[in-house]
Amino acid sequence: MSDTIFSKIIRREIPADIVYEDNDVLAFRDLNPQAPVHVLFIPRQPMPTLNDATAADAELLGKLLLAAAAYAKQEGFAEQGYRTVVNCNEDGGQTVFHLHVHLLAGRRLHWPPG
């Protein structure tokens, strides 16, 4: 896998506004926020896209979503609502090829998203 900006954030080579971390997941504020709250949850273990996940990654994928939900509850917007998004490959809007979950909140989110 190529070295991405997210890999550099994990290694602390690039600064980021980190809001959550554990042994498997790191979360930080998006530099180009699309909502008042826009946080990216990434696995420490590199995985380019959701297409690269296997059944063996089910626990890690669950940890990403559970970390996002825990953050939403901790920050007090879980009951009001939020959105989680995983973009996959270029046509899906993925620009950094290290799997990540976007957590968007802080305003009414419309559907369809784009």
mmCIF file of N, CA and C in Angstrom:
data_model
loop_
_atom_site.group_PDB
_atom_site.id
_atom_site.type_symbol
_atom_site.label_atom_id
_atom_site.label_comp_id
_atom_site.label_asym_id
_atom_site.label_seq_id
_atom_site.Cartn_x
_atom_site.Cartn_y
_atom_site.Cartn_z
ATOM 1 N N MET A 1 0.837 -1.183 0.000
ATOM 2 C CA MET A 1 0.000 0.000 0.000
ATOM 3 C C MET A 1 0.877 1.240 0.000
ATOM 4 N N SER A 2 0.433 2.250 -0.725
ATOM 5 C CA SER A 2 1.213 3.481 -0.776
ATOM 6 C C SER A 2 1.099 4.248 0.536
ATOM 7 N N ASP A 3 2.069 5.090 0.768
ATOM 8 C CA ASP A 3 2.087 5.914 1.968
ATOM 9 C C ASP A 3 1.116 7.072 1.743
ATOM 10 N N THR A 4 0.096 7.193 2.583
ATOM 11 C CA THR A 4 -0.906 8.242 2.425
ATOM 12 C C THR A 4 -0.750 9.299 3.507
ATOM 13 N N ILE A 5 -1.473 10.383 3.341
ATOM 14 C CA ILE A 5 -1.490 11.420 4.364
ATOM 15 C C ILE A 5 -2.001 10.851 5.681
ATOM 16 N N PHE A 6 -2.937 9.895 5.620
ATOM 17 C CA PHE A 6 -3.462 9.300 6.846
ATOM 18 C C PHE A 6 -2.403 8.457 7.546
ATOM 19 N N SER A 7 -1.591 7.747 6.787
ATOM 20 C CA SER A 7 -0.488 6.987 7.387
ATOM 21 C C SER A 7 0.468 7.920 8.114
ATOM 22 N N LYS A 8 0.713 9.081 7.516
ATOM 23 C CA LYS A 8 1.604 10.059 8.138
ATOM 24 C C LYS A 8 0.989 10.654 9.400
ATOM 25 N N ILE A 9 -0.333 10.816 9.411
ATOM 26 C CA ILE A 9 -1.009 11.296 10.621
ATOM 27 C C ILE A 9 -0.902 10.244 11.718
ATOM 28 N N ILE A 10 -1.106 8.978 11.371
ATOM 29 C CA ILE A 10 -0.989 7.895 12.356
ATOM 30 C C ILE A 10 0.401 7.902 12.990
ATOM 31 N N ARG A 11 1.427 8.105 12.169
ATOM 32 C CA ARG A 11 2.808 8.111 12.661
ATOM 33 C C ARG A 11 3.204 9.451 13.287
ATOM 34 N N ARG A 12 2.278 10.402 13.301
ATOM 35 C CA ARG A 12 2.497 11.744 13.874
ATOM 36 C C ARG A 12 3.553 12.538 13.098
ATOM 37 N N GLU A 13 3.687 12.245 11.805
ATOM 38 C CA GLU A 13 4.591 12.998 10.947
ATOM 39 C C GLU A 13 3.929 14.276 10.444
ATOM 40 N N ILE A 14 2.602 14.286 10.433
ATOM 41 C CA ILE A 14 1.807 15.442 10.028
ATOM 42 C C ILE A 14 0.856 15.741 11.183
ATOM 43 N N PRO A 15 0.711 17.007 11.560
ATOM 44 C CA PRO A 15 -0.209 17.316 12.656
ATOM 45 C C PRO A 15 -1.667 17.151 12.231
ATOM 46 N N ALA A 16 -2.495 16.805 13.190
ATOM 47 C CA ALA A 16 -3.934 16.693 12.974
ATOM 48 C C ALA A 16 -4.621 16.991 14.292
ATOM 49 N N ASP A 17 -5.858 17.440 14.199
ATOM 50 C CA ASP A 17 -6.659 17.699 15.395
ATOM 51 C C ASP A 17 -7.323 16.378 15.785
ATOM 52 N N ILE A 18 -6.607 15.570 16.531
ATOM 53 C CA ILE A 18 -7.068 14.233 16.910
ATOM 54 C C ILE A 18 -8.091 14.349 18.030
ATOM 55 N N VAL A 19 -9.242 13.697 17.826
ATOM 56 C CA VAL A 19 -10.326 13.775 18.810
ATOM 57 C C VAL A 19 -10.622 12.435 19.472
ATOM 58 N N TYR A 20 -10.056 11.352 18.926
ATOM 59 C CA TYR A 20 -10.299 10.020 19.485
ATOM 60 C C TYR A 20 -9.168 9.112 19.024
ATOM 61 N N GLU A 21 -8.745 8.224 19.911
ATOM 62 C CA GLU A 21 -7.819 7.169 19.484
ATOM 63 C C GLU A 21 -7.853 6.021 20.466
ATOM 64 N N ASP A 22 -7.668 4.828 19.921
ATOM 65 C CA ASP A 22 -7.474 3.624 20.717
ATOM 66 C C ASP A 22 -6.476 2.755 19.962
ATOM 67 N N ASN A 23 -6.369 1.509 20.313
ATOM 68 C CA ASN A 23 -5.374 0.642 19.671
ATOM 69 C C ASN A 23 -5.641 0.377 18.198
ATOM 70 N N ASP A 24 -6.907 0.513 17.761
ATOM 71 C CA ASP A 24 -7.268 0.167 16.394
ATOM 72 C C ASP A 24 -7.719 1.338 15.535
ATOM 73 N N VAL A 25 -8.184 2.400 16.173
ATOM 74 C CA VAL A 25 -8.847 3.493 15.459
ATOM 75 C C VAL A 25 -8.242 4.837 15.868
ATOM 76 N N LEU A 26 -8.145 5.733 14.892
ATOM 77 C CA LEU A 26 -7.728 7.108 15.129
ATOM 78 C C LEU A 26 -8.768 8.002 14.458
ATOM 79 N N ALA A 27 -9.157 9.088 15.123
ATOM 80 C CA ALA A 27 -10.132 10.018 14.548
ATOM 81 C C ALA A 27 -9.631 11.441 14.687
ATOM 82 N N PHE A 28 -9.864 12.230 13.638
ATOM 83 C CA PHE A 28 -9.411 13.612 13.622
ATOM 84 C C PHE A 28 -10.353 14.449 12.767
ATOM 85 N N ARG A 29 -10.350 15.743 13.024
ATOM 86 C CA ARG A 29 -11.209 16.664 12.278
ATOM 87 C C ARG A 29 -10.729 16.781 10.836
ATOM 88 N N ASP A 30 -11.692 16.778 9.916
ATOM 89 C CA ASP A 30 -11.395 16.922 8.493
ATOM 90 C C ASP A 30 -10.890 18.337 8.220
ATOM 91 N N LEU A 31 -9.875 18.466 7.386
ATOM 92 C CA LEU A 31 -9.328 19.778 7.041
ATOM 93 C C LEU A 31 -10.236 20.562 6.098
ATOM 94 N N ASN A 32 -11.154 19.877 5.432
ATOM 95 C CA ASN A 32 -12.097 20.512 4.513
ATOM 96 C C ASN A 32 -13.509 20.124 4.935
ATOM 97 N N PRO A 33 -13.980 20.642 6.083
ATOM 98 C CA PRO A 33 -15.253 20.173 6.636
ATOM 99 C C PRO A 33 -16.454 20.483 5.744
ATOM 100 N N GLN A 34 -17.351 19.511 5.659
ATOM 101 C CA GLN A 34 -18.574 19.641 4.877
ATOM 102 C C GLN A 34 -19.790 19.851 5.771
ATOM 103 N N ALA A 35 -19.570 19.962 7.066
ATOM 104 C CA ALA A 35 -20.611 20.218 8.062
ATOM 105 C C ALA A 35 -19.903 20.820 9.274
ATOM 106 N N PRO A 36 -20.656 21.424 10.196
ATOM 107 C CA PRO A 36 -20.009 21.986 11.384
ATOM 108 C C PRO A 36 -19.159 20.971 12.151
ATOM 109 N N VAL A 37 -19.600 19.730 12.176
ATOM 110 C CA VAL A 37 -18.789 18.641 12.733
ATOM 111 C C VAL A 37 -18.460 17.713 11.574
ATOM 112 N N HIS A 38 -17.184 17.508 11.301
ATOM 113 C CA HIS A 38 -16.743 16.589 10.243
ATOM 114 C C HIS A 38 -15.459 15.925 10.734
ATOM 115 N N VAL A 39 -15.615 14.695 11.190
ATOM 116 C CA VAL A 39 -14.506 13.940 11.769
ATOM 117 C C VAL A 39 -14.291 12.681 10.944
ATOM 118 N N LEU A 40 -13.035 12.328 10.719
ATOM 119 C CA LEU A 40 -12.681 11.109 9.994
ATOM 120 C C LEU A 40 -12.200 10.055 10.980
ATOM 121 N N PHE A 41 -12.751 8.854 10.871
ATOM 122 C CA PHE A 41 -12.354 7.711 11.695
ATOM 123 C C PHE A 41 -11.629 6.743 10.775
ATOM 124 N N ILE A 42 -10.373 6.452 11.114
ATOM 125 C CA ILE A 42 -9.551 5.598 10.254
ATOM 126 C C ILE A 42 -8.997 4.421 11.055
ATOM 127 N N PRO A 43 -8.820 3.291 10.384
ATOM 128 C CA PRO A 43 -8.141 2.190 11.061
ATOM 129 C C PRO A 43 -6.642 2.456 11.080
ATOM 130 N N ARG A 44 -5.989 2.080 12.167
ATOM 131 C CA ARG A 44 -4.530 2.201 12.203
ATOM 132 C C ARG A 44 -3.900 1.235 11.199
ATOM 133 N N GLN A 45 -4.570 0.103 10.998
ATOM 134 C CA GLN A 45 -4.115 -0.885 10.020
ATOM 135 C C GLN A 45 -4.514 -0.380 8.633
ATOM 136 N N PRO A 46 -3.558 -0.155 7.744
ATOM 137 C CA PRO A 46 -3.903 0.389 6.433
ATOM 138 C C PRO A 46 -4.769 -0.567 5.603
ATOM 139 N N MET A 47 -5.785 -0.003 4.980
ATOM 140 C CA MET A 47 -6.660 -0.731 4.065
ATOM 141 C C MET A 47 -7.078 0.314 3.025
ATOM 142 N N PRO A 48 -6.715 0.153 1.763
ATOM 143 C CA PRO A 48 -6.974 1.206 0.778
ATOM 144 C C PRO A 48 -8.457 1.569 0.609
ATOM 145 N N THR A 49 -9.315 0.576 0.415
ATOM 146 C CA THR A 49 -10.731 0.850 0.174
ATOM 147 C C THR A 49 -11.585 -0.190 0.883
ATOM 148 N N LEU A 50 -12.863 0.075 0.930
ATOM 149 C CA LEU A 50 -13.790 -0.906 1.493
ATOM 150 C C LEU A 50 -13.761 -2.195 0.682
ATOM 151 N N ASN A 51 -13.470 -2.100 -0.605
ATOM 152 C CA ASN A 51 -13.362 -3.300 -1.449
ATOM 153 C C ASN A 51 -12.260 -4.242 -0.980
ATOM 154 N N ASP A 52 -11.293 -3.728 -0.258
ATOM 155 C CA ASP A 52 -10.174 -4.545 0.205
ATOM 156 C C ASP A 52 -10.471 -5.260 1.515
ATOM 157 N N ALA A 53 -11.595 -4.958 2.142
ATOM 158 C CA ALA A 53 -11.965 -5.611 3.402
ATOM 159 C C ALA A 53 -12.407 -7.048 3.145
ATOM 160 N N THR A 54 -12.103 -7.899 4.115
ATOM 161 C CA THR A 54 -12.523 -9.300 4.046
ATOM 162 C C THR A 54 -13.314 -9.616 5.315
ATOM 163 N N ALA A 55 -13.816 -10.822 5.383
ATOM 164 C CA ALA A 55 -14.542 -11.246 6.584
ATOM 165 C C ALA A 55 -13.662 -11.115 7.828
ATOM 166 N N ALA A 56 -12.377 -11.284 7.676
ATOM 167 C CA ALA A 56 -11.451 -11.163 8.804
ATOM 168 C C ALA A 56 -11.387 -9.726 9.339
ATOM 169 N N ASP A 57 -11.851 -8.754 8.549
ATOM 170 C CA ASP A 57 -11.828 -7.349 8.955
ATOM 171 C C ASP A 57 -13.144 -6.896 9.589
ATOM 172 N N ALA A 58 -14.096 -7.797 9.755
ATOM 173 C CA ALA A 58 -15.417 -7.413 10.265
ATOM 174 C C ALA A 58 -15.329 -6.720 11.620
ATOM 175 N N GLU A 59 -14.504 -7.226 12.512
ATOM 176 C CA GLU A 59 -14.393 -6.611 13.828
ATOM 177 C C GLU A 59 -13.832 -5.192 13.717
ATOM 178 N N LEU A 60 -12.821 -4.998 12.911
ATOM 179 C CA LEU A 60 -12.238 -3.676 12.733
ATOM 180 C C LEU A 60 -13.247 -2.707 12.125
ATOM 181 N N LEU A 61 -13.998 -3.152 11.131
ATOM 182 C CA LEU A 61 -15.007 -2.285 10.522
ATOM 183 C C LEU A 61 -16.057 -1.890 11.550
ATOM 184 N N GLY A 62 -16.450 -2.836 12.382
ATOM 185 C CA GLY A 62 -17.395 -2.532 13.455
ATOM 186 C C GLY A 62 -16.821 -1.536 14.439
ATOM 187 N N LYS A 63 -15.539 -1.659 14.751
ATOM 188 C CA LYS A 63 -14.902 -0.729 15.691
ATOM 189 C C LYS A 63 -14.908 0.700 15.151
ATOM 190 N N LEU A 64 -14.753 0.861 13.840
ATOM 191 C CA LEU A 64 -14.803 2.202 13.255
ATOM 192 C C LEU A 64 -16.172 2.839 13.489
ATOM 193 N N LEU A 65 -17.233 2.078 13.229
ATOM 194 C CA LEU A 65 -18.583 2.617 13.405
ATOM 195 C C LEU A 65 -18.918 2.834 14.872
ATOM 196 N N LEU A 66 -18.503 1.918 15.728
ATOM 197 C CA LEU A 66 -18.766 2.078 17.160
ATOM 198 C C LEU A 66 -18.011 3.279 17.734
ATOM 199 N N ALA A 67 -16.807 3.524 17.248
ATOM 200 C CA ALA A 67 -16.047 4.690 17.695
ATOM 201 C C ALA A 67 -16.753 5.975 17.264
ATOM 202 N N ALA A 68 -17.281 5.993 16.044
ATOM 203 C CA ALA A 68 -18.017 7.165 15.564
ATOM 204 C C ALA A 68 -19.263 7.406 16.421
ATOM 205 N N ALA A 69 -19.999 6.347 16.718
ATOM 206 C CA ALA A 69 -21.204 6.476 17.547
ATOM 207 C C ALA A 69 -20.855 6.945 18.957
ATOM 208 N N ALA A 70 -19.797 6.421 19.527
ATOM 209 C CA ALA A 70 -19.370 6.828 20.868
ATOM 210 C C ALA A 70 -18.984 8.298 20.878
ATOM 211 N N TYR A 71 -18.314 8.752 19.837
ATOM 212 C CA TYR A 71 -17.929 10.155 19.746
ATOM 213 C C TYR A 71 -19.167 11.047 19.650
ATOM 214 N N ALA A 72 -20.139 10.638 18.852
ATOM 215 C CA ALA A 72 -21.382 11.402 18.714
ATOM 216 C C ALA A 72 -22.089 11.525 20.059
ATOM 217 N N LYS A 73 -22.126 10.436 20.814
ATOM 218 C CA LYS A 73 -22.753 10.476 22.142
ATOM 219 C C LYS A 73 -21.959 11.377 23.083
ATOM 220 N N GLN A 74 -20.645 11.223 23.085
ATOM 221 C CA GLN A 74 -19.770 12.015 23.959
ATOM 222 C C GLN A 74 -19.920 13.509 23.693
ATOM 223 N N GLU A 75 -20.048 13.877 22.428
ATOM 224 C CA GLU A 75 -20.120 15.290 22.054
ATOM 225 C C GLU A 75 -21.535 15.856 22.129
ATOM 226 N N GLY A 76 -22.529 14.995 22.396
ATOM 227 C CA GLY A 76 -23.879 15.461 22.636
ATOM 228 C C GLY A 76 -24.769 15.671 21.428
ATOM 229 N N PHE A 77 -24.396 15.154 20.267
ATOM 230 C CA PHE A 77 -25.264 15.321 19.109
ATOM 231 C C PHE A 77 -25.848 14.007 18.596
ATOM 232 N N ALA A 78 -25.657 12.925 19.313
ATOM 233 C CA ALA A 78 -26.157 11.627 18.859
ATOM 234 C C ALA A 78 -27.675 11.613 18.727
ATOM 235 N N GLU A 79 -28.367 12.162 19.697
ATOM 236 C CA GLU A 79 -29.832 12.137 19.672
ATOM 237 C C GLU A 79 -30.394 13.057 18.593
ATOM 238 N N GLN A 80 -29.722 14.157 18.329
ATOM 239 C CA GLN A 80 -30.178 15.087 17.300
ATOM 240 C C GLN A 80 -29.947 14.491 15.911
ATOM 241 N N GLY A 81 -28.837 13.766 15.755
ATOM 242 C CA GLY A 81 -28.579 13.072 14.500
ATOM 243 C C GLY A 81 -27.232 13.382 13.888
ATOM 244 N N TYR A 82 -26.771 12.442 13.113
ATOM 245 C CA TYR A 82 -25.500 12.565 12.405
ATOM 246 C C TYR A 82 -25.502 11.575 11.255
ATOM 247 N N ARG A 83 -24.511 11.691 10.402
ATOM 248 C CA ARG A 83 -24.394 10.780 9.257
ATOM 249 C C ARG A 83 -22.987 10.201 9.244
ATOM 250 N N THR A 84 -22.886 8.920 8.909
ATOM 251 C CA THR A 84 -21.591 8.305 8.655
ATOM 252 C C THR A 84 -21.561 7.911 7.180
ATOM 253 N N VAL A 85 -20.403 8.115 6.560
ATOM 254 C CA VAL A 85 -20.250 7.862 5.127
ATOM 255 C C VAL A 85 -18.917 7.181 4.892
ATOM 256 N N VAL A 86 -18.926 6.173 4.020
ATOM 257 C CA VAL A 86 -17.691 5.555 3.540
ATOM 258 C C VAL A 86 -17.695 5.689 2.021
ATOM 259 N N ASN A 87 -16.754 6.442 1.492
ATOM 260 C CA ASN A 87 -16.610 6.574 0.048
ATOM 261 C C ASN A 87 -15.675 5.474 -0.440
ATOM 262 N N CYS A 88 -15.977 4.921 -1.610
ATOM 263 C CA CYS A 88 -15.138 3.852 -2.141
ATOM 264 C C CYS A 88 -14.757 4.149 -3.587
ATOM 265 N N ASN A 89 -13.471 4.328 -3.795
ATOM 266 C CA ASN A 89 -12.867 4.591 -5.100
ATOM 267 C C ASN A 89 -13.287 5.952 -5.660
ATOM 268 N N GLU A 90 -12.721 6.303 -6.799
ATOM 269 C CA GLU A 90 -12.856 7.656 -7.326
ATOM 270 C C GLU A 90 -14.294 8.072 -7.593
ATOM 271 N N ASP A 91 -15.078 7.241 -8.272
ATOM 272 C CA ASP A 91 -16.459 7.625 -8.568
ATOM 273 C C ASP A 91 -17.307 7.707 -7.303
ATOM 274 N N GLY A 92 -16.879 7.056 -6.237
ATOM 275 C CA GLY A 92 -17.577 7.150 -4.963
ATOM 276 C C GLY A 92 -17.128 8.339 -4.131
ATOM 277 N N GLY A 93 -16.165 9.095 -4.633
ATOM 278 C CA GLY A 93 -15.709 10.301 -3.947
ATOM 279 C C GLY A 93 -14.507 10.106 -3.049
ATOM 280 N N GLN A 94 -13.883 8.923 -3.081
ATOM 281 C CA GLN A 94 -12.713 8.687 -2.233
ATOM 282 C C GLN A 94 -11.498 9.389 -2.826
ATOM 283 N N THR A 95 -10.825 10.192 -2.008
ATOM 284 C CA THR A 95 -9.634 10.905 -2.480
ATOM 285 C C THR A 95 -8.364 10.449 -1.771
ATOM 286 N N VAL A 96 -8.503 9.898 -0.567
ATOM 287 C CA VAL A 96 -7.359 9.335 0.143
ATOM 288 C C VAL A 96 -7.606 7.831 0.230
ATOM 289 N N PHE A 97 -6.664 7.048 -0.283
ATOM 290 C CA PHE A 97 -6.866 5.605 -0.362
ATOM 291 C C PHE A 97 -6.335 4.892 0.884
ATOM 292 N N HIS A 98 -6.989 5.235 1.975
ATOM 293 C CA HIS A 98 -6.862 4.597 3.282
ATOM 294 C C HIS A 98 -8.299 4.659 3.806
ATOM 295 N N LEU A 99 -8.922 3.514 3.956
ATOM 296 C CA LEU A 99 -10.323 3.452 4.360
ATOM 297 C C LEU A 99 -10.601 4.433 5.488
ATOM 298 N N HIS A 100 -11.716 5.161 5.397
ATOM 299 C CA HIS A 100 -12.097 6.081 6.458
ATOM 300 C C HIS A 100 -13.607 6.276 6.470
ATOM 301 N N VAL A 101 -14.107 6.531 7.672
ATOM 302 C CA VAL A 101 -15.519 6.807 7.887
ATOM 303 C C VAL A 101 -15.653 8.285 8.203
ATOM 304 N N HIS A 102 -16.458 8.979 7.421
ATOM 305 C CA HIS A 102 -16.764 10.381 7.701
ATOM 306 C C HIS A 102 -17.918 10.420 8.694
ATOM 307 N N LEU A 103 -17.799 11.243 9.719
ATOM 308 C CA LEU A 103 -18.909 11.526 10.619
ATOM 309 C C LEU A 103 -19.255 12.995 10.408
ATOM 310 N N LEU A 104 -20.496 13.242 9.992
ATOM 311 C CA LEU A 104 -20.968 14.598 9.711
ATOM 312 C C LEU A 104 -22.132 14.919 10.627
ATOM 313 N N ALA A 105 -22.121 16.121 11.204
ATOM 314 C CA ALA A 105 -23.189 16.520 12.122
ATOM 315 C C ALA A 105 -23.161 18.031 12.300
ATOM 316 N N GLY A 106 -24.115 18.510 13.095
ATOM 317 C CA GLY A 106 -24.147 19.921 13.435
ATOM 318 C C GLY A 106 -25.085 20.746 12.589
ATOM 319 N N ARG A 107 -25.742 20.141 11.622
ATOM 320 C CA ARG A 107 -26.768 20.794 10.808
ATOM 321 C C ARG A 107 -27.659 19.708 10.219
ATOM 322 N N ARG A 108 -28.816 20.111 9.684
ATOM 323 C CA ARG A 108 -29.692 19.142 9.024
ATOM 324 C C ARG A 108 -29.000 18.680 7.741
ATOM 325 N N LEU A 109 -28.873 17.392 7.577
ATOM 326 C CA LEU A 109 -28.241 16.816 6.392
ATOM 327 C C LEU A 109 -29.342 16.354 5.434
ATOM 328 N N HIS A 110 -29.201 16.696 4.182
ATOM 329 C CA HIS A 110 -30.239 16.407 3.188
ATOM 330 C C HIS A 110 -29.946 15.127 2.421
ATOM 331 N N TRP A 111 -30.969 14.590 1.790
ATOM 332 C CA TRP A 111 -30.843 13.376 0.990
ATOM 333 C C TRP A 111 -31.505 13.606 -0.346
ATOM 334 N N PRO A 112 -30.937 13.197 -1.442
ATOM 335 C CA PRO A 112 -29.663 12.500 -1.542
ATOM 336 C C PRO A 112 -28.497 13.460 -1.315
ATOM 337 N N PRO A 113 -27.357 12.903 -0.874
ATOM 338 C CA PRO A 113 -26.219 13.753 -0.521
ATOM 339 C C PRO A 113 -25.492 14.369 -1.702
ATOM 340 N N GLY A 114 -25.570 13.788 -2.872
ATOM 341 C CA GLY A 114 -24.815 14.380 -3.972
ATOM 342 C C GLY A 114 -24.781 13.446 -5.080
#
